Amino acid sequence: MQNCSKNQEYKTFFIETWGCQMNEEDSEKLSGMLKKMGYKKAANKIHADLIIFNTCCVRENAELKVYGHLGTLKELKAQNPQLIIAVCGCMMQQKHMAENIIKKYPFVDIIFGTHNAYKFPEYLNTVHQKNSSVVEIQDRETGIIEGVPIDRESTIKAFVTIMYGCNNFCTYCIVPYVRGRERSRKPKDIENEIKNLVSKGYREITLLGQNVNSYGKNLIPKISFSELLRKINTINGLERIRFMTSHPKDLTEDVIDTISECDKVCEQVHLPVQSGSTDILKKMNRNYSKEQYLNLIYKIREKIPEASITTDIMVGFPGETEKDFEETLDLAKKVEYDSAFTFIYSRRKDTPADKSKDQIPEGVKHERFNRLVEVINKSSAKRNKAYMGKIEEILVEGISKNDSTKLMGRTRTGKLVNFEGDKDFIGKLVKVEITKSNSFSLSGKQIQ
Ligand code: 5AD
Ligand code: SF4
């Protein structure tokens, strides 16, 4: 174990991340900053001199997990008083949560929110030099901070954030309160980052934003998301471009055309629907109806027949009747999603939906959730079965997680494939014949 006194240089760190890809990317930035300061990654919490919890607050479950894990750190800190513990991310961006952590977990040394993560090295130095704790939550978002070093998990595929924040204020969602308003990165900064990644051997990038379809609206000169996609599509050496998340109200025909026309843009659309009931969608402030959503799906299927379509769906939003829920089931059956993230509505403090008197009992929510998962699993299995016997282009990501004799990678449509193949092909595109399918993955063998 490393020596770790608050007056000495700290050597190893461990970051635990909850939540979405945005949080994953923020953690990669924290890791990048720490490595620049001379720190190294610890294999686990027990051997770390610094532990960071990067938290999520989108649902209550995510918060409960953080509390549970914090509880276990108390013992580690008692064994090693020099251990530094930092808690950051979306949960900490809410003042009442940060106050709660200070009160209940006084052994936490550093607390900061989403808007000031780039200042982490400063906070760490303060703890080292002054031997005091730091709590800093910045109310408002700053402009975009470029040039923060990133230590990426993969050497093959990378997330690249193109915009931060969200202006949509869906009535259940806390994200706009903790991530601030929409702001887009300059196209040149995005392009340069991707070119740099390609020069290091990365083959695939996923463009990230809460609502990528409104990219560029606040830039001068304005640029649309399709224009950005077309620009990135010309980068030599890059093989695949993915993006998420699209909002159905903003996904234009232009973007659908761009996906079908640009060779590097993969045939995969993540299009969160949330509910199949137009009444509930209205209460959610989603700005589209069931019919409009279905028409969008039919357009995608018409122009990009091979596209995989995935979604986020929520059950138990306040006021959701059995009839509303059946509309959701009906929509899911009509769309036949490749896969879906399914959620039980979770009350979030200070959001409009939390104030509704029509909260749905937990038992009803769970029963609906199970019925929905059954429909989704059926369509996932059906969509995957259609790959049987096909020859697919796979970007090989590494050794399979559940069988070390096999490799794993993804199709252009984002399907996970485990296959027998040659390890020398990790990081490369290969052809794989699909020989087996289930609801969650495909299997096959390399043929080239
Ligand atoms: N309860 C349950 N699910 C939620 N999501 C966002 N807010 C909530 C909430 N309060 C889901 C939405 C969103 C995904 C990222 O998380 O489906 O698309
Ligand atoms: Fe939340 Fe809606 Fe914004 Fe998505 S679009 S982050 S669900 S407010």
Coordinates of N, CA and C and ligand atoms in Angstrom, one line a residue, residues 58 165-176 210-211 245 247 274 286, ligand 2:
V58 N -30.3 11.0 -11.2 CA -31.4 11.0 -12.1 C -32.6 10.2 -11.5
G165 N -25.4 20.3 -21.0 CA -26.6 20.8 -20.5 C -27.9 20.5 -21.3
C166 N -29.0 21.0 -20.8 CA -30.3 20.7 -21.4 C -31.3 21.8 -21.2
N167 N -32.0 22.1 -22.2 CA -33.0 23.2 -22.1 C -34.4 22.7 -22.0
N168 N -34.6 21.4 -22.0 CA -36.0 20.8 -22.2 C -36.9 20.8 -21.0
F169 N -36.4 20.6 -19.9 CA -37.2 20.6 -18.7 C -38.4 19.6 -18.8
C170 N -38.1 18.4 -19.1 CA -39.1 17.4 -19.0 C -39.5 17.4 -17.5
T171 N -40.8 17.2 -17.2 CA -41.3 17.5 -15.9 C -40.8 16.6 -14.8
Y172 N -40.3 15.4 -15.2 CA -39.8 14.4 -14.2 C -38.3 14.6 -14.0
C173 N -37.6 15.3 -14.8 CA -36.1 15.2 -14.9 C -35.4 16.3 -14.1
I174 N -34.3 15.9 -13.5 CA -33.5 16.8 -12.7 C -32.3 17.3 -13.5
V175 N -32.0 16.7 -14.6 CA -30.8 17.0 -15.4 C -30.6 18.5 -15.7
P176 N -31.6 19.2 -16.2 CA -31.4 20.6 -16.5 C -31.0 21.4 -15.2
Q210 N -27.0 15.8 -24.2 CA -28.4 15.4 -23.7 C -29.4 15.5 -24.8
N211 N -29.1 16.3 -25.8 CA -30.0 16.5 -26.9 C -29.2 16.9 -28.1
T245 N -27.7 11.7 -27.0 CA -29.1 11.2 -27.2 C -29.9 12.1 -28.1
H247 N -33.5 13.8 -29.2 CA -34.9 14.0 -28.7 C -35.8 13.9 -29.8
Q274 N -40.1 7.6 -23.7 CA -40.6 7.8 -22.3 C -42.0 7.2 -22.0
R286 N -43.0 16.7 -23.2 CA -42.1 16.1 -24.2 C -42.3 16.7 -25.6
Ligands
SF4_2 FE1 -33.9 15.2 -18.9 FE2 -35.7 15.7 -20.8 FE3 -33.3 17.0 -20.9 FE4 -33.4 14.3 -21.4 S1 -34.3 16.0 -22.6 S2 -32.0 15.4 -20.0 S3 -35.1 13.7 -20.0 S4 -34.9 17.2 -19.3

